[in-house]
Coordinates of C-alpha atoms in Angstrom, one line a residue:
Chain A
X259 CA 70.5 -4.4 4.6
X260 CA 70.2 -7.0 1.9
X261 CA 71.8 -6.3 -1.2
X262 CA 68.3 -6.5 -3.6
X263 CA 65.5 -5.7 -2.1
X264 CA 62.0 -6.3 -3.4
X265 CA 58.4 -6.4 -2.1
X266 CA 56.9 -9.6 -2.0
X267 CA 53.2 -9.0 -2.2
X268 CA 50.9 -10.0 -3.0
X269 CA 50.2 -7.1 -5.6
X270 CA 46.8 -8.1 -6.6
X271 CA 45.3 -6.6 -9.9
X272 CA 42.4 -6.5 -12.4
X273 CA 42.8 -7.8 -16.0
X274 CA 44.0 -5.5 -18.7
X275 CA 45.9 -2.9 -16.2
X276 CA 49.2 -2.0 -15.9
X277 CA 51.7 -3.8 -13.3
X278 CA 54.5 -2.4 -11.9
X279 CA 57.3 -4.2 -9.9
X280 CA 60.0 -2.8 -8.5
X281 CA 63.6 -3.4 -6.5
X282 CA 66.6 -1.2 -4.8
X283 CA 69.7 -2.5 -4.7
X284 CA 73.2 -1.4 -2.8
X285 CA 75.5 -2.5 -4.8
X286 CA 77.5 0.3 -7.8
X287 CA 79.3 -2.9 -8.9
X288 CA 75.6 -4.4 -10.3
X289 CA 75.7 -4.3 -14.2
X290 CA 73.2 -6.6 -15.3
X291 CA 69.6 -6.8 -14.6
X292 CA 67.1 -9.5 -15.0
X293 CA 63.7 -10.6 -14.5
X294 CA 62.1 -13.4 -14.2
X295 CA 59.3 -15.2 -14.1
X296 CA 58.4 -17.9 -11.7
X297 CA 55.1 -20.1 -11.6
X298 CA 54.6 -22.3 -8.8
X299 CA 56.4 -25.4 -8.5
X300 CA 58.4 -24.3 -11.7
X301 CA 62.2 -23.1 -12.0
X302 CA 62.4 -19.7 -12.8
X303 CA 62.2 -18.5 -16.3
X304 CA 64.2 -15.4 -17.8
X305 CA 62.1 -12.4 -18.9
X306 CA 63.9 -9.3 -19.3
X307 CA 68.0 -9.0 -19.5
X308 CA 69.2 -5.2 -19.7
X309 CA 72.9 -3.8 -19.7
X310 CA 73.5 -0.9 -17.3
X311 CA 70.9 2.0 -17.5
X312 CA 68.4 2.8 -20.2
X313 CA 64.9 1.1 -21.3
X314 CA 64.4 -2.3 -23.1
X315 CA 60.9 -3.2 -24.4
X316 CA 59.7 -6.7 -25.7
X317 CA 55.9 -6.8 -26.4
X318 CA 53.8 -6.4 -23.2
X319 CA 56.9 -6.2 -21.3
X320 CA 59.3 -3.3 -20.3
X321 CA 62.4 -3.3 -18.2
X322 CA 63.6 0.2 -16.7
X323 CA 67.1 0.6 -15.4
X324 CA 67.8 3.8 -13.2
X325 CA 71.6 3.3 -12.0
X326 CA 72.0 6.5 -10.2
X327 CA 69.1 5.6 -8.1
X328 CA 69.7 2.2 -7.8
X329 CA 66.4 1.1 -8.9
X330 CA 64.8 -1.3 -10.9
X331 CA 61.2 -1.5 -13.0
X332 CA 59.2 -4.3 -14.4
X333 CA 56.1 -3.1 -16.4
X334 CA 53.6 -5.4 -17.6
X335 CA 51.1 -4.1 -20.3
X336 CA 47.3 -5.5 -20.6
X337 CA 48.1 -8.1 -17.6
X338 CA 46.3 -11.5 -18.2
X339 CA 45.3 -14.2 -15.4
X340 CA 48.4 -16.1 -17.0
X341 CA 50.9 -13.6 -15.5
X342 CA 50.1 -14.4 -12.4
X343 CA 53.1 -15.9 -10.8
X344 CA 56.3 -14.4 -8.7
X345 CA 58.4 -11.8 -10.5
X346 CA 62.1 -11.8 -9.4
X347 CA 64.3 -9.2 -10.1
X348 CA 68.6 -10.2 -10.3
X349 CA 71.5 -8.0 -11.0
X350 CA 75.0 -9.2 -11.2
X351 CA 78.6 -7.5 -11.9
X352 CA 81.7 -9.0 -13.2
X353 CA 80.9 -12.7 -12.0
X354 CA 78.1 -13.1 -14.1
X355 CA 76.3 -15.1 -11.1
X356 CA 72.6 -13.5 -10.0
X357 CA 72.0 -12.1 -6.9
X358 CA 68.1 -12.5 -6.9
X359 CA 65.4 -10.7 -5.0
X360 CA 62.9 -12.3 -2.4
X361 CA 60.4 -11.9 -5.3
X362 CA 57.2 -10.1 -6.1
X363 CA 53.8 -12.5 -6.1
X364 CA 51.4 -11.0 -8.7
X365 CA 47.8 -12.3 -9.0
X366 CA 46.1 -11.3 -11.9
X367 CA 41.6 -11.3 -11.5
X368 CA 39.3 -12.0 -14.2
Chain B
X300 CA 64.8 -30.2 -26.2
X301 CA 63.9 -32.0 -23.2
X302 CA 65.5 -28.3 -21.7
X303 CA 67.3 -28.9 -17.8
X304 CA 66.1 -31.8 -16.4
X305 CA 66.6 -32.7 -12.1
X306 CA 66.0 -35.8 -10.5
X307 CA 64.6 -36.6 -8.2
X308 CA 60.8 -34.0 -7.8
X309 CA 60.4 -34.6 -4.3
X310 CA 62.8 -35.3 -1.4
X311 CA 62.3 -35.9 1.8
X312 CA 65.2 -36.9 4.8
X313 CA 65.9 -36.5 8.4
X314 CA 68.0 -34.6 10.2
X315 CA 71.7 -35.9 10.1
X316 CA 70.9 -37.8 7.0
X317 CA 72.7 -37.0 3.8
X318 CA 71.3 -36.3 0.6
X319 CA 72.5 -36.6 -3.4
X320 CA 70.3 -34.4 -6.1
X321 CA 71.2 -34.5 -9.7
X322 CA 70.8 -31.9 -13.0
X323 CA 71.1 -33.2 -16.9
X324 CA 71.8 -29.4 -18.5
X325 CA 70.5 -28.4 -21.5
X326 CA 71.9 -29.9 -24.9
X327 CA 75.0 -28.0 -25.8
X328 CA 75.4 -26.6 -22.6
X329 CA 78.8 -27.0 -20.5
X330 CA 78.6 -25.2 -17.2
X331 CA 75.9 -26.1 -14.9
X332 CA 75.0 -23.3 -11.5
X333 CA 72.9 -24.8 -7.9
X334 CA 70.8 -22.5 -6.3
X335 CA 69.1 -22.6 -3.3
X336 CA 65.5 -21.3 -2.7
X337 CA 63.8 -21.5 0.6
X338 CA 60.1 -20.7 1.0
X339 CA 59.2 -17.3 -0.3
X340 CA 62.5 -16.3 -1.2
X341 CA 64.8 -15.5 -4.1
X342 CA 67.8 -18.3 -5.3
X343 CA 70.7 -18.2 -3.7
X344 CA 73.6 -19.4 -5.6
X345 CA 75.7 -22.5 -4.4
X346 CA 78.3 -23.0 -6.4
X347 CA 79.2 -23.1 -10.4
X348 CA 80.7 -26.1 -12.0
X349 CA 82.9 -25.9 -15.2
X350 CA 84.8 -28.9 -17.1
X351 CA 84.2 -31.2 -14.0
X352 CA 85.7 -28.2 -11.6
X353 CA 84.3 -25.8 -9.1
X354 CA 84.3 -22.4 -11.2
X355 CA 82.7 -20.1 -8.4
X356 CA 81.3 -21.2 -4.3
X357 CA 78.5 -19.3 -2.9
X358 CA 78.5 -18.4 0.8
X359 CA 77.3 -21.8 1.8
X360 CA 79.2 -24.4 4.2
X361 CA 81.3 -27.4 3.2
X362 CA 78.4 -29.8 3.5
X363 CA 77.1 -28.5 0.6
X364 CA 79.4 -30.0 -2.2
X365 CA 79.2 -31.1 -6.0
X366 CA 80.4 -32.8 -9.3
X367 CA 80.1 -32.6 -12.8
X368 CA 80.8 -35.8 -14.6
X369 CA 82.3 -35.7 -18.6
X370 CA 78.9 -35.5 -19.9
X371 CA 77.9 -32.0 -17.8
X372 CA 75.7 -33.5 -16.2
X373 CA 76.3 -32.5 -12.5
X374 CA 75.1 -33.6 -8.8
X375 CA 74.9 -31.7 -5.3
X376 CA 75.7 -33.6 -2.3
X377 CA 74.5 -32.1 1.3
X378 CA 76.0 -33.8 4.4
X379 CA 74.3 -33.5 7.6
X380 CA 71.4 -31.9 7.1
X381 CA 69.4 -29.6 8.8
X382 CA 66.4 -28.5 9.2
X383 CA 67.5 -25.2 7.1
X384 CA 68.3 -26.9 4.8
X385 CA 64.5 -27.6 3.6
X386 CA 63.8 -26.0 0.4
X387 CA 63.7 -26.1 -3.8
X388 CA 67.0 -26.8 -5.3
X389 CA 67.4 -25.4 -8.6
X390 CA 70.3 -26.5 -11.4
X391 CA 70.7 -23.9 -14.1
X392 CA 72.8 -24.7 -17.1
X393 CA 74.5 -22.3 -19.3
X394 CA 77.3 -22.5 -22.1
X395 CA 80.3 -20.3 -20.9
X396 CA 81.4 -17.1 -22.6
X397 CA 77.4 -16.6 -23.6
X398 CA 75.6 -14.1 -22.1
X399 CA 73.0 -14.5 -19.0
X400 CA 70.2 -14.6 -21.1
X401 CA 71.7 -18.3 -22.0
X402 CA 70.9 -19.6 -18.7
X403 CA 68.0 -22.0 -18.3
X404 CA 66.6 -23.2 -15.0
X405 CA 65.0 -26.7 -14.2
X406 CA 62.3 -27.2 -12.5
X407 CA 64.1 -27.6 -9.2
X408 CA 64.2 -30.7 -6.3
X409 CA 61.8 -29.8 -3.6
X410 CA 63.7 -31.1 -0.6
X411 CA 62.1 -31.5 2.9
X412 CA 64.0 -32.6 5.8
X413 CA 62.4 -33.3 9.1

């Protein structure tokens, strides 16, 4: 079992709805979640950072962390064509270095 | 700004062969991360360089090594390379005892190896 997992898609979806990505992880040590963006042939891009559990909101864009469940949320408001790209979720402890999900492709229709 | 900057785009080598990729951080930053990302997959971090040291080492074999020279600027070196070894390298840069949300990636070296 890997220690992030994610779904990679493709989650396909009209403009203007309401995306939600999502990812497990095994590890209790995991303090520190991320997510980023990723458009193709680009580096990836930080979105969200959130300490432990609890909600964190910045404009279109929510982060959700459930510790006791080990589970991760990305929710993206009024999706555009522009959001289209691959969402990665990351977590890390003590070492401060990622440990990155496979990623979740997101298309985003007119 | 010109941001993380990697050299070369594109890459591409034969098995065997070795190869040398290099990252210009981000202006004020001191610490520079290598990640490797293969083909529909998340980064996978190589190792950390700090004040021209290795900080932290991924799970990745000794092939794989690095530098950083006095200006932070920093370059991975793979030996003998595989056909595995095909994928995007990423540098990230960072300036230590910030927070995550101070690391920036670069656009990555797309590496091929055949």
């Amino acid at each position: 079992q890997k220690e992030v997992e994610q779904d990679p898609g493709p989650l396909s979806v009209p403009e203007g709805a309401i995306v939600s990505l999502n990812c497990t992880y095994s590890n209790s040590a995991f303090q520190y979640f991320m997510w980023y963006r990723q458009y193709s042939r680009k580096g990836p891009e930080l979105l969200m950072y959130t300490y432990s559990s609890g909600n964190k909101e910045d404009g279109r864009f929510t982060a959700q962390v459930d510790k006791s469940s080990k589970y991760i949320s990305l929710f993206i408001r009024d999706s555009q064509p522009s959001d289209s790209a691959t969402y990665l979720c990351a977590m890390t402890g003590g070492s401060y270095i990622p440990t990155f999900g496979r990623g979740t492709s997101l298309i985003v229709h007119p | 700004d010109a941001g993380v900057t990697q050299s070369p785009t594109h890459l591409i080598k034969t098995r065997g062969q070795q190869v040398t990729l290099r990252c210009s951080p981000k202006s004020g930053h001191d610490t520079v991360s290598w990640y490797q990302q293969a083909l529909g997959q998340g980064p996978q971090f190589i190792f950390q360089y700090y004040e021209e040291e290795e900080r932290q080492r991924g799970n990745f074999p000794d092939r794989f090594s690095g530098h950083q020279f006095p200006n932070y600027s920093s370059e991975l070196n793979v030996n003998a390379l595989l056909l595995g070894d095909s994928a995007l390298y990423l540098c990230a840069s960072s300036s230590t005892g910030q927070g995550l949300d101070t690391q920036y990636f670069g656009p990555g070296t797309r590496l091929t190896v055949l």
